Tab-separated table of C-alpha atoms in Angstrom:
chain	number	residue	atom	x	y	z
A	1	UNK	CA	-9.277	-27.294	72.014
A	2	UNK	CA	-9.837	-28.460	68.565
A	3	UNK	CA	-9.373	-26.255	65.521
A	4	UNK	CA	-12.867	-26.726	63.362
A	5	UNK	CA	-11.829	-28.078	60.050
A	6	UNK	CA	-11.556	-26.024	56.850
A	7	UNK	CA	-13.063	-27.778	53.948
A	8	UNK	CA	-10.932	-26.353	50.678
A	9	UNK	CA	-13.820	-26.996	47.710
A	10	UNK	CA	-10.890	-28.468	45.486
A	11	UNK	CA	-12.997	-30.525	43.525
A	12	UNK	CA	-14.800	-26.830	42.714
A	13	UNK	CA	-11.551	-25.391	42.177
A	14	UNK	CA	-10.774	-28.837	39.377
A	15	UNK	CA	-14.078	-27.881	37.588
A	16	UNK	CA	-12.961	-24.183	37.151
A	17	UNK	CA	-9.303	-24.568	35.547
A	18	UNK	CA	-10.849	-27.596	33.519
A	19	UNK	CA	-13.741	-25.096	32.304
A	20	UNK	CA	-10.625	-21.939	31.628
A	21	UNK	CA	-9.170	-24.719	29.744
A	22	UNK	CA	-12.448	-25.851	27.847
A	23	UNK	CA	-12.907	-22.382	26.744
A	24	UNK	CA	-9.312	-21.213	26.060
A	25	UNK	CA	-9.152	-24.676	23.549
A	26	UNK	CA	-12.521	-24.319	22.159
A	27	UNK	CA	-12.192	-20.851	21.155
A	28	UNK	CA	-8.340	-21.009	19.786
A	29	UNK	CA	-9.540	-23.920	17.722
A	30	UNK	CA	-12.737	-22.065	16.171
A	31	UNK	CA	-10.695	-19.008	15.807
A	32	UNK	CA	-8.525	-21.498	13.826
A	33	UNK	CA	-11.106	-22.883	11.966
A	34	UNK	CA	-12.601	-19.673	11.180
A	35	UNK	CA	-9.932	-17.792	9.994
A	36	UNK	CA	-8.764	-20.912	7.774
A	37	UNK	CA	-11.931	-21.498	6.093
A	38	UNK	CA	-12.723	-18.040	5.667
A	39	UNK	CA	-8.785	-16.450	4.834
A	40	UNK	CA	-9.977	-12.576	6.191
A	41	UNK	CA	-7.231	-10.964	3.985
A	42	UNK	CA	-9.369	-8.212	2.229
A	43	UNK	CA	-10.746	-7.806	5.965
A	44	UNK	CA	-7.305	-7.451	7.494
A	45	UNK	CA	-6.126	-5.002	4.465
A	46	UNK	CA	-9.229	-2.701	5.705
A	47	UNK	CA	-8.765	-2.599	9.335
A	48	UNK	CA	-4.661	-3.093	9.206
A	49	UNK	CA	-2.590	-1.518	10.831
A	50	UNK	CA	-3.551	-1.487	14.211
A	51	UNK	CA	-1.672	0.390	16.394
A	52	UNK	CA	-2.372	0.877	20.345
A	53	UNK	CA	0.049	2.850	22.890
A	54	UNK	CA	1.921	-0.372	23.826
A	55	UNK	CA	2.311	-1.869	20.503
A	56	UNK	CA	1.538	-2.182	16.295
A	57	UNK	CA	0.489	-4.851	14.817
A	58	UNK	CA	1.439	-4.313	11.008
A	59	UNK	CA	-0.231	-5.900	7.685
A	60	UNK	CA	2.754	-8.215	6.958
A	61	UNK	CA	2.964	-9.866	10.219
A	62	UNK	CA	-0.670	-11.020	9.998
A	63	UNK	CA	-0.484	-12.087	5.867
A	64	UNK	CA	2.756	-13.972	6.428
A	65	UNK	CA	0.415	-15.767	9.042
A	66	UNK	CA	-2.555	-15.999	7.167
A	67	UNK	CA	-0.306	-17.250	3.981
A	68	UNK	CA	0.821	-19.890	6.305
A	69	UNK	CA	-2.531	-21.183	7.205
A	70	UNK	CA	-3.285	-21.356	3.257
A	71	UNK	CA	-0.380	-22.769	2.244
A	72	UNK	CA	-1.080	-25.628	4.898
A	73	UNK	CA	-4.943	-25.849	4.424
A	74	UNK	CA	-5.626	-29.286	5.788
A	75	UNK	CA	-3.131	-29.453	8.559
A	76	UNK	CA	-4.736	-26.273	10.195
A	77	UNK	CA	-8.234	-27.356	10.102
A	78	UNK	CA	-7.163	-31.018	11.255
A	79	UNK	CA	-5.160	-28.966	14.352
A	80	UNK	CA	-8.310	-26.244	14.660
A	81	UNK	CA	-10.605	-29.343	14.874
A	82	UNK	CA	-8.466	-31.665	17.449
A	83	UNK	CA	-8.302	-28.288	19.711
A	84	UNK	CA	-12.122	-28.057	19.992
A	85	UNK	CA	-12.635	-32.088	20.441
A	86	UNK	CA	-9.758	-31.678	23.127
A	87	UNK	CA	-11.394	-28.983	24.859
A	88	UNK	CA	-14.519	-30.866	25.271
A	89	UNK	CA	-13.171	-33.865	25.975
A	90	UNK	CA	-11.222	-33.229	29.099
A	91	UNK	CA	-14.698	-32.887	30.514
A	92	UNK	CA	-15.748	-36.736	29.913
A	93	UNK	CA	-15.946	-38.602	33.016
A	94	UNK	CA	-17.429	-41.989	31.805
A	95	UNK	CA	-16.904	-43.925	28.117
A	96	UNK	CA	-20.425	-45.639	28.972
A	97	UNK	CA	-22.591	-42.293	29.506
A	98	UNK	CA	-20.657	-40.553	26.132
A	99	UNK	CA	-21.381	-43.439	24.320
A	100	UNK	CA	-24.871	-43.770	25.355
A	101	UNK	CA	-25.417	-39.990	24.885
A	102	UNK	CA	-23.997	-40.386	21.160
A	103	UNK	CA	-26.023	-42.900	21.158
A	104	UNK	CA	-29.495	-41.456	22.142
A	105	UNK	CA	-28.578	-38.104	20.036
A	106	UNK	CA	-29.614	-39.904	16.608
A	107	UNK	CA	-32.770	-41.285	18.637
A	108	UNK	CA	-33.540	-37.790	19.486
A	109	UNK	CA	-33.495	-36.352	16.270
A	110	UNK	CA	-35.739	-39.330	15.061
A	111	UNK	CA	-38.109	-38.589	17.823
A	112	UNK	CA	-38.138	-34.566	17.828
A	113	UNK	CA	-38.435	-33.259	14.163
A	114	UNK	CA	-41.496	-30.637	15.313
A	115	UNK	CA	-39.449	-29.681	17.644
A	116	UNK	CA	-36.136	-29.489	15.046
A	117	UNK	CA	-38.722	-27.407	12.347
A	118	UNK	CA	-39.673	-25.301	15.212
A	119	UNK	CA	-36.465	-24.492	16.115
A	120	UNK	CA	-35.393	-23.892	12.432
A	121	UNK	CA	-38.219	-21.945	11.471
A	122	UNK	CA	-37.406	-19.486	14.555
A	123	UNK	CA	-33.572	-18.855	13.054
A	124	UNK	CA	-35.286	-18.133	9.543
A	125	UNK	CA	-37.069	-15.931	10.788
A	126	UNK	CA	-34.614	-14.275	12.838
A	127	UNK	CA	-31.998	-14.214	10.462
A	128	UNK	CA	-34.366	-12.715	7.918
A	129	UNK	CA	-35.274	-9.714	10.297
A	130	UNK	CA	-31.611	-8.876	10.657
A	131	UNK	CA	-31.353	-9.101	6.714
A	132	UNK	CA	-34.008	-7.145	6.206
A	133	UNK	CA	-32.846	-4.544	8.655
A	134	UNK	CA	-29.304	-4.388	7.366
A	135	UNK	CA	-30.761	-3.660	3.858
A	136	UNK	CA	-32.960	-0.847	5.374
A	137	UNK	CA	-30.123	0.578	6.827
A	138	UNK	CA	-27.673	-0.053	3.921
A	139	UNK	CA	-30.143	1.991	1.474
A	140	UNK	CA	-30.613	4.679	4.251
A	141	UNK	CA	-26.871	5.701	3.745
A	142	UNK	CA	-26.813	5.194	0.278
A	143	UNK	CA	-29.493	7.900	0.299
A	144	UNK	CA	-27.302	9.731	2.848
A	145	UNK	CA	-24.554	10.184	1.003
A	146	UNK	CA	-26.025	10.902	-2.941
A	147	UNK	CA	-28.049	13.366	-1.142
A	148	UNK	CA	-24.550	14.745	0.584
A	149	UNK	CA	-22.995	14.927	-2.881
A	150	UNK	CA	-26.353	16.303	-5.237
A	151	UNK	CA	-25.556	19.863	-4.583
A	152	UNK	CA	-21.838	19.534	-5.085
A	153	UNK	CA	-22.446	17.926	-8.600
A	154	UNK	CA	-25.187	20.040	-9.515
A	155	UNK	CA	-22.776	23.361	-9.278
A	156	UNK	CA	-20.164	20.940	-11.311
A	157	UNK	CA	-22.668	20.390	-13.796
A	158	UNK	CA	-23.329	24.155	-13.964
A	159	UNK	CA	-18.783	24.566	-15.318
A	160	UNK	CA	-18.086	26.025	-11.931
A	161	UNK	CA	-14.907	24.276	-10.501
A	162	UNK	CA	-14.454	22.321	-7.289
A	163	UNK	CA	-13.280	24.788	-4.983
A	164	UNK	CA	-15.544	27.424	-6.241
A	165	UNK	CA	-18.351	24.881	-5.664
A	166	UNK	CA	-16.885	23.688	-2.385
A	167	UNK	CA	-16.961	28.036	-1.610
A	168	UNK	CA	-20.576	28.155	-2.891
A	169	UNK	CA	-21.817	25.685	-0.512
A	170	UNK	CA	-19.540	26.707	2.622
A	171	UNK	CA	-21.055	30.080	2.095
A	172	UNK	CA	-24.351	28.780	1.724
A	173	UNK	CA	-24.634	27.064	5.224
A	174	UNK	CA	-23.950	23.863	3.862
A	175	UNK	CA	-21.217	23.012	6.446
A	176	UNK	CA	-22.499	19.161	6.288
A	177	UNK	CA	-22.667	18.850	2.675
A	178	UNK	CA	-19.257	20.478	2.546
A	179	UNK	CA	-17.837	18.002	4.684
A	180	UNK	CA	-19.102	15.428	2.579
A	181	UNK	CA	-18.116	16.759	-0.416
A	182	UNK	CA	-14.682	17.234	0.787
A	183	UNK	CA	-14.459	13.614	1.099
A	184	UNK	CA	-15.896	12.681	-1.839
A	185	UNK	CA	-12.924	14.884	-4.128
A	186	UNK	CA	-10.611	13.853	-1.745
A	187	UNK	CA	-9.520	10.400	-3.304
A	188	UNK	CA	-6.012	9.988	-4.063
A	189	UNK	CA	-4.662	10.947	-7.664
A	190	UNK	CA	-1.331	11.507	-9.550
A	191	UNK	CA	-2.339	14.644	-10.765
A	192	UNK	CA	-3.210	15.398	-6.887
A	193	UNK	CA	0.205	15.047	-5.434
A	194	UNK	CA	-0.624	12.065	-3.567
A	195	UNK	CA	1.790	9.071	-2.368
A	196	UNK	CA	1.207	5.764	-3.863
A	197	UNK	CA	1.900	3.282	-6.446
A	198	UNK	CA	0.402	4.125	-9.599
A	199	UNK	CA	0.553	1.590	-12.683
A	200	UNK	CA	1.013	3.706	-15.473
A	201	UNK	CA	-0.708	5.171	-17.041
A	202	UNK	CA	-3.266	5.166	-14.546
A	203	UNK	CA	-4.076	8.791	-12.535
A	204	UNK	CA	-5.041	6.396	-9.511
A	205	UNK	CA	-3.261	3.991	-7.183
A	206	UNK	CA	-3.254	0.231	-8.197
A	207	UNK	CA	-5.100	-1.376	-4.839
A	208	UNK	CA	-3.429	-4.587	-5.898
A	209	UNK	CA	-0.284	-3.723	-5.931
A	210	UNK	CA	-0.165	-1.499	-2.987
A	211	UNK	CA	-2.018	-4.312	-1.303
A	212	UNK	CA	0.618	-6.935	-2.655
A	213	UNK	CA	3.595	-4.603	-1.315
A	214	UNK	CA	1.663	-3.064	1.885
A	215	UNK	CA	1.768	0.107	0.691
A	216	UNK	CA	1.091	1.942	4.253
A	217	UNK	CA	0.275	-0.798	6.467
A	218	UNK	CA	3.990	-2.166	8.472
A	219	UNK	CA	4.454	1.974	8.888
A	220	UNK	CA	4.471	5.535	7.576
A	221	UNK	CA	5.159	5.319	3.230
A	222	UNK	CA	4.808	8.522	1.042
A	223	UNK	CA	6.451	7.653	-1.733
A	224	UNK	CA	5.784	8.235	-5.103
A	225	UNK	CA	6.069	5.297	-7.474
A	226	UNK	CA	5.150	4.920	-10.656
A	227	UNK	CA	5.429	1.630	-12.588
A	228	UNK	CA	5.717	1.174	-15.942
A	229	UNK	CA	4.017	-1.615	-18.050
A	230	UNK	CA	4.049	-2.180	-22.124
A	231	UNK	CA	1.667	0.425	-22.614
A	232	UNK	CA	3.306	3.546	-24.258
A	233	UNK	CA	3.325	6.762	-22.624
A	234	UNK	CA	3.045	10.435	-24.004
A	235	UNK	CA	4.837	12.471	-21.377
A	236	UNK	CA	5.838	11.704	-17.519
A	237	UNK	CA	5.853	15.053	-15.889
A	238	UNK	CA	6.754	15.654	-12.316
A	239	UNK	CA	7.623	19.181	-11.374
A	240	UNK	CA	7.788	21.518	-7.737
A	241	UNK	CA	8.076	18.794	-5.512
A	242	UNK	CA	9.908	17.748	-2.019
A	243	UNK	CA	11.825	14.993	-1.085
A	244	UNK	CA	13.837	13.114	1.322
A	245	UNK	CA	14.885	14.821	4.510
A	246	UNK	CA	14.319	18.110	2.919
A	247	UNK	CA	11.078	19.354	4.728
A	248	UNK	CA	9.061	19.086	7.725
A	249	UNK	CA	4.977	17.811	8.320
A	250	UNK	CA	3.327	18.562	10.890
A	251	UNK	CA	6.446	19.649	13.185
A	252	UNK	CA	8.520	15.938	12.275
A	253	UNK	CA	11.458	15.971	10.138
A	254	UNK	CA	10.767	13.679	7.169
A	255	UNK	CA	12.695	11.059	6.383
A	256	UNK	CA	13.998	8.575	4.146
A	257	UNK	CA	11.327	4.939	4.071
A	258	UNK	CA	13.353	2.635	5.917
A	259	UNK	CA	16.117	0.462	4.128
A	260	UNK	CA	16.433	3.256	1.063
A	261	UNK	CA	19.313	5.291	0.220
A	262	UNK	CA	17.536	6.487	-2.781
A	263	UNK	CA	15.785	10.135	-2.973
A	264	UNK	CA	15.103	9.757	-6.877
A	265	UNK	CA	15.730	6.360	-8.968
A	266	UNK	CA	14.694	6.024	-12.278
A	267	UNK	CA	15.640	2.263	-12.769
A	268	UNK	CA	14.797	0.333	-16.026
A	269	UNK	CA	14.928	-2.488	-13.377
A	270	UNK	CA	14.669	-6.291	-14.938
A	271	UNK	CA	14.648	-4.549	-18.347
A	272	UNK	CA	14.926	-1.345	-19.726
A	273	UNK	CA	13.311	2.204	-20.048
A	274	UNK	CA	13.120	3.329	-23.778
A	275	UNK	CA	12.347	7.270	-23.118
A	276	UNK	CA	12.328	10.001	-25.851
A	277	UNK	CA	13.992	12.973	-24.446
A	278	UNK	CA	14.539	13.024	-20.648
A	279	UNK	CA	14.834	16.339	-19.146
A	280	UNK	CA	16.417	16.406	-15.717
A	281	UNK	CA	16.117	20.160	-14.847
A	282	UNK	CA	16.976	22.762	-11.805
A	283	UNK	CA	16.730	19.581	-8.789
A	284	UNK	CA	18.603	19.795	-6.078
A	285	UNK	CA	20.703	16.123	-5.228
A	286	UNK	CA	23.118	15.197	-2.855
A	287	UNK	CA	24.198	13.249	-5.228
A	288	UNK	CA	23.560	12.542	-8.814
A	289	UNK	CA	24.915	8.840	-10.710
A	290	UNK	CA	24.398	7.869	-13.678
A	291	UNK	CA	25.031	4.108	-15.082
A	292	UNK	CA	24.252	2.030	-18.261
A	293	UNK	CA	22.395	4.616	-20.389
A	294	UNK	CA	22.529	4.150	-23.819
A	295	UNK	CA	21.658	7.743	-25.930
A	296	UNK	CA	21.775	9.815	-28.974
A	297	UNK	CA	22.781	12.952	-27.168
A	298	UNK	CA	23.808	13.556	-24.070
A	299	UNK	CA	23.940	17.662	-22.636
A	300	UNK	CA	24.946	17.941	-18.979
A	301	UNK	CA	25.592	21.921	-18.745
A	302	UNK	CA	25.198	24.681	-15.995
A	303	UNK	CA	25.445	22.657	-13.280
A	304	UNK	CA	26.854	23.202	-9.923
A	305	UNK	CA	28.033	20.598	-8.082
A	306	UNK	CA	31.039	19.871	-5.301
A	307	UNK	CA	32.669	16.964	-7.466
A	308	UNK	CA	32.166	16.867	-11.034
A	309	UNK	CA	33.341	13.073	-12.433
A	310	UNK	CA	32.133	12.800	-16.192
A	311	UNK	CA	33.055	9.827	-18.238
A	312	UNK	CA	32.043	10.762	-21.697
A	313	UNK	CA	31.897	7.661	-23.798
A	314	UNK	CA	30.816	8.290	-27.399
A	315	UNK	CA	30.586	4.567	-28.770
A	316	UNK	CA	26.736	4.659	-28.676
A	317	UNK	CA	24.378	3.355	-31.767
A	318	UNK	CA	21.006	4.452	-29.813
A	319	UNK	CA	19.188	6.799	-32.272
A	320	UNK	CA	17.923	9.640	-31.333
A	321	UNK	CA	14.653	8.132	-30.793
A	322	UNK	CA	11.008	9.293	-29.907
A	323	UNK	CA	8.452	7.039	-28.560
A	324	UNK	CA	5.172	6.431	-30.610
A	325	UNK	CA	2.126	4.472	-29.601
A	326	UNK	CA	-0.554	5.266	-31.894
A	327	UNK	CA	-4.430	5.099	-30.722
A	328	UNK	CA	-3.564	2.881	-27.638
A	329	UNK	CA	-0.972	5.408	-26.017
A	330	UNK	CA	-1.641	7.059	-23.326
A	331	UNK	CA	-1.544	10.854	-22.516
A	332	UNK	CA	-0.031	12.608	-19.812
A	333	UNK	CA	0.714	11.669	-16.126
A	334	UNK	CA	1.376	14.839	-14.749
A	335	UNK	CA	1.711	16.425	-11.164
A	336	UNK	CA	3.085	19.478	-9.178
A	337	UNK	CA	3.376	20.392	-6.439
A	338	UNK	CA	3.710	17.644	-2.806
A	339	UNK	CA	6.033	16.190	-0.743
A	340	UNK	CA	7.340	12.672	-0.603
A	341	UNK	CA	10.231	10.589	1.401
A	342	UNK	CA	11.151	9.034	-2.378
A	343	UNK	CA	10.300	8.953	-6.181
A	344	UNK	CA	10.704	5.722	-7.761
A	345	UNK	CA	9.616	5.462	-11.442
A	346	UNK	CA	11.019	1.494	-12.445
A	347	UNK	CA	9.305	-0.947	-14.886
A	348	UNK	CA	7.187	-4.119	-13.471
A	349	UNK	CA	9.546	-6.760	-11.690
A	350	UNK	CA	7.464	-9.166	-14.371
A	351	UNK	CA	8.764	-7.455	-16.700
A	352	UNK	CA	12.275	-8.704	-18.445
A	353	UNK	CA	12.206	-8.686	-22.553
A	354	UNK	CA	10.044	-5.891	-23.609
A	355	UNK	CA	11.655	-2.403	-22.797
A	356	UNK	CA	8.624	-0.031	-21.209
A	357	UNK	CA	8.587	3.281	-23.400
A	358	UNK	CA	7.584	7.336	-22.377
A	359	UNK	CA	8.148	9.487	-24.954
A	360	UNK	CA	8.945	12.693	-22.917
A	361	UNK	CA	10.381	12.823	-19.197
A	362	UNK	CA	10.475	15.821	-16.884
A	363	UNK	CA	11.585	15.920	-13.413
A	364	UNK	CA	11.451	19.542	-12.651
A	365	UNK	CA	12.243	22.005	-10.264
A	366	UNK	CA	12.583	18.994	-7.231
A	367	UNK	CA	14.265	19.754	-3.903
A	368	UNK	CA	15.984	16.789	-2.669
A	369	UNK	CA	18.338	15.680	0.421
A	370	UNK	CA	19.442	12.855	2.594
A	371	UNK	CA	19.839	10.135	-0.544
A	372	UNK	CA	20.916	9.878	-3.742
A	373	UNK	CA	19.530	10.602	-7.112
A	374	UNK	CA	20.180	8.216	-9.419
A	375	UNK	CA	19.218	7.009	-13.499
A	376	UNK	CA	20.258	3.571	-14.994
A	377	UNK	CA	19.033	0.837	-17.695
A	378	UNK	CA	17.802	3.759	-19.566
A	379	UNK	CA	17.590	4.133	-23.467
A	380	UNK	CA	17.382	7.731	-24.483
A	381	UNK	CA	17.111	9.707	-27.682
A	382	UNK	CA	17.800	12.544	-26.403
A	383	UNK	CA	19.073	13.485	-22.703
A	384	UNK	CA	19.096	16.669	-20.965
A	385	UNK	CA	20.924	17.700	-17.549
A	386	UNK	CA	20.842	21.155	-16.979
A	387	UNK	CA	20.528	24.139	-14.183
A	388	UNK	CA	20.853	21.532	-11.016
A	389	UNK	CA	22.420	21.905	-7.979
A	390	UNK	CA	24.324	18.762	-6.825
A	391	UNK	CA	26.113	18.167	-3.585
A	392	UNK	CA	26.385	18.208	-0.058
A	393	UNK	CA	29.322	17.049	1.970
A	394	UNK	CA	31.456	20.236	1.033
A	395	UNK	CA	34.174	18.342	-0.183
A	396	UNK	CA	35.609	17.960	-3.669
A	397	UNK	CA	37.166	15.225	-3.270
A	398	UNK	CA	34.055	13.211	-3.373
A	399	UNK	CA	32.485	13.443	-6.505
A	400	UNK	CA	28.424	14.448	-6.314
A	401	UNK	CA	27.790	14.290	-10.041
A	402	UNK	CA	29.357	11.184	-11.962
A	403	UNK	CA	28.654	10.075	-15.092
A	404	UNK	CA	30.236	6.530	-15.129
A	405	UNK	CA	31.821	4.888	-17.992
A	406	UNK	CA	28.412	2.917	-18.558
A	407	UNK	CA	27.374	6.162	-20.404
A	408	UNK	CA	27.548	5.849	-23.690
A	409	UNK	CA	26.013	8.520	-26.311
A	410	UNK	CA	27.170	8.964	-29.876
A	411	UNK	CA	26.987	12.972	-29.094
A	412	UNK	CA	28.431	14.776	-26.222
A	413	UNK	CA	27.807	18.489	-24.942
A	414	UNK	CA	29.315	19.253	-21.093
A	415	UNK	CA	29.811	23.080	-20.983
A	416	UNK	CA	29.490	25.591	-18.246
A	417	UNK	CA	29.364	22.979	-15.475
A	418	UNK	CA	31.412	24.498	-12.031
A	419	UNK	CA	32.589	22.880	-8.810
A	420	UNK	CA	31.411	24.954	-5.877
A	421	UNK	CA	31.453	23.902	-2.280
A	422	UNK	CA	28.326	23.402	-0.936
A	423	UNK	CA	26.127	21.926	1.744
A	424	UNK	CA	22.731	19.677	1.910
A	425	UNK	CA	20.083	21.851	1.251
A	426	UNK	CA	18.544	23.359	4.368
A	427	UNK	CA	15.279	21.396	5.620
A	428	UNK	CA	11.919	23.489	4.492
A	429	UNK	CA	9.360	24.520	7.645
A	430	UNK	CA	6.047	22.578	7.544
């Protein structure tokens, strides 16, 4: 007895891995082309980073790629190109019919323009209606959201203050229009509390440079970091505030940003910080260093610490200094109040002649723990260190406060200053 004979459809099976390949090429090489003529990096700063169960997909690892594809303009749309002719021409069975259908394709056109106008005429109009549509749309949210915030600026107008506003119109019913207003007084501000880099003296976060360092995007960051430029400030003020490991949000443990050691640097960087009188008052440290500062007068007095290590080096010629700027200095940058992983107040990395200049510094009643606190490349009239508590391995034989022999002030005033064993501070509840 014969076995009927099964007839395997390979030359079915051929046409479907040659089509999987037609579309995998064709659409990696548009993708290609796409995202090299384009260069979607204000698009990827909006949407970045994504982050699913399995995986993350963070902002540098795209804009290292995306820099790439930039840097070698040409190459990529020569490779994006040969990947969609490739695709489509694994698919060409004779030379004769692609020539003759290259061929005829002019002749076509020639003979067809109706049909061509037609055709044209049709996308106009299409791609008008969707225009028109998305500015119909566009408008109707516009409208949305002035008429979300009228009420809210109306009670402003009438001196009441934002959360007795915000109250008016909770109480009202307004639940909505609350929720919109919330949003709308929600954006991020020094004089908020809120993470970010700020270019001083700006009250709001530079978008360029936290979009040049990533501020956010390859992982948690709530650090506050100010950056100084040559415009003169009156007073940097930064006062009941949490840092480090020393609190909790939202049940996790905070933590130090990745790589740091630093809870609090003040850094004159590539150049130098010219500051009036900086007062460095009731913190808490694990440890506190101090390097290359050149001042007028130095106190360091009433502090506890388990180490005490102070060079005093009086061969200083800064004068007791105080910063002026006339009509083009700025005012205050002030907040109090939040909690960060790390302060970091440092000049420009642009910057390398001109010293940046505040005229008054106050860090203030901060808790730190889990890095260090340290000043350097500082020029100071007038330098205050008093009523802090530093230390945190319970050991005196480690020394949490140093002043190194980088120090140098022409006047010198260390009294009342005690070692004391002590321990980290304890972690705050959320």
């Amino acid at each position: 007895m014969k076995l009927p004979k099964v007839h395997i459809p390979f030359r079915k099976i051929g046409s479907y891995i040659l089509a999987i390949f037609t579309f995998l090429f064709v659409v990696a090489g548009s993708l290609g082309l796409a995202i090299t003529l384009i260069n979607p990096v204000n698009l990827w700063w909006t949407i970045s980073p994504i982050e699913t169960r399995y995986f993350v997909v963070g902002y540098s690892l795209v804009i290292e790629y995306l820099e790439f594809v930039q840097l070698y303009y040409w190459y990529s749309i020569g490779l994006s190109a040969s990947l969609i002719v490739f695709g489509y021409s694994i698919h060409i069975r004779s030379i004769k019919a692609l020539y003759e259908g290259i061929k005829a394709s002019p002749r076509a056109l020639l003979y067809s323009p109706i049909t061509i106008y037609r055709e044209l005429v049709e996308f106009r109009d299409w791609l008008f209606e969707k225009i028109e549509y998305l500015n119909g749309e566009s408008a109707k949210w516009r409208k949305f959201f002035n008429v979300m915030k009228s009420p809210y600026s109306l009670l402003r107008s009438f001196g009441l203050s934002p959360q007795l506003a915000i109250t008016l119109l909770v109480g009202a019913g307004a639940t909505g229009t609350a929720v919109g207003v919330a949003e709308v007084i929600q954006e991020r501000s020094f004089s908020n509390g809120d993470a970010g880099i700020y270019l001083a003296p700006s009250n709001l976060p530079n978008e360029d440079l936290e979009r040049e360092m990533a501020f956010r995007k390859d992982g948690p960051d709530n650090t506050l970091r100010v950056i100084l430029n040559s415009t003169p400030i009156e007073e940097v003020s930064i006062s009941n505030v949490n840092l480090g490991t020393s609190f909790a949000s939202n049940g996790q443990p905070s933590a130090l940003p990745s790589g740091k050691t630093e809870a609090i640097l003040i850094d004159g960087n590539n150049t130098r910080i010219e500051i009036g009188k900086l007062t460095f008052s009731r913190n808490s440290c694990k440890t506190l260093n101090l390097e290359n500062i050149n001042a007028n007068k130095i106190t360091i007095k009433d502090n506890q610490a388990d180490g005490l290590s102070i060079y005093q080096s009086a061969t200083s010629t800064q004068p007791n200094l105080r910063v002026s700027g006339g009509n083009y200095m700025s005012d205050l940058l002030e907040t109090s109040g939040g909690t960060y992983d790390r302060l970091w107040i440092a000049p420009l990395d642009s910057l390398t002649t001109s010293v940046t200049r505040v005229n008054t510094m106050i860090l203030d009643n901060i808790v730190s723990s889990g890095g260090t606190c340290d000043l350097k490349k500082l020029n100071i009239g007038e330098l205050v260190i008093e009523f802090n508590r530093i230390g945190g391995d319970s050991s005196l034989l480690t020394k949490a406060l140093t002043v190194s022999s980088t120090v140098l002030s022409a006047s010198w005033n260390v009294t009342g200053n005690l070692e004391i064993l002590m321990a980290e501070v304890a972690r705050q509840p959320d």
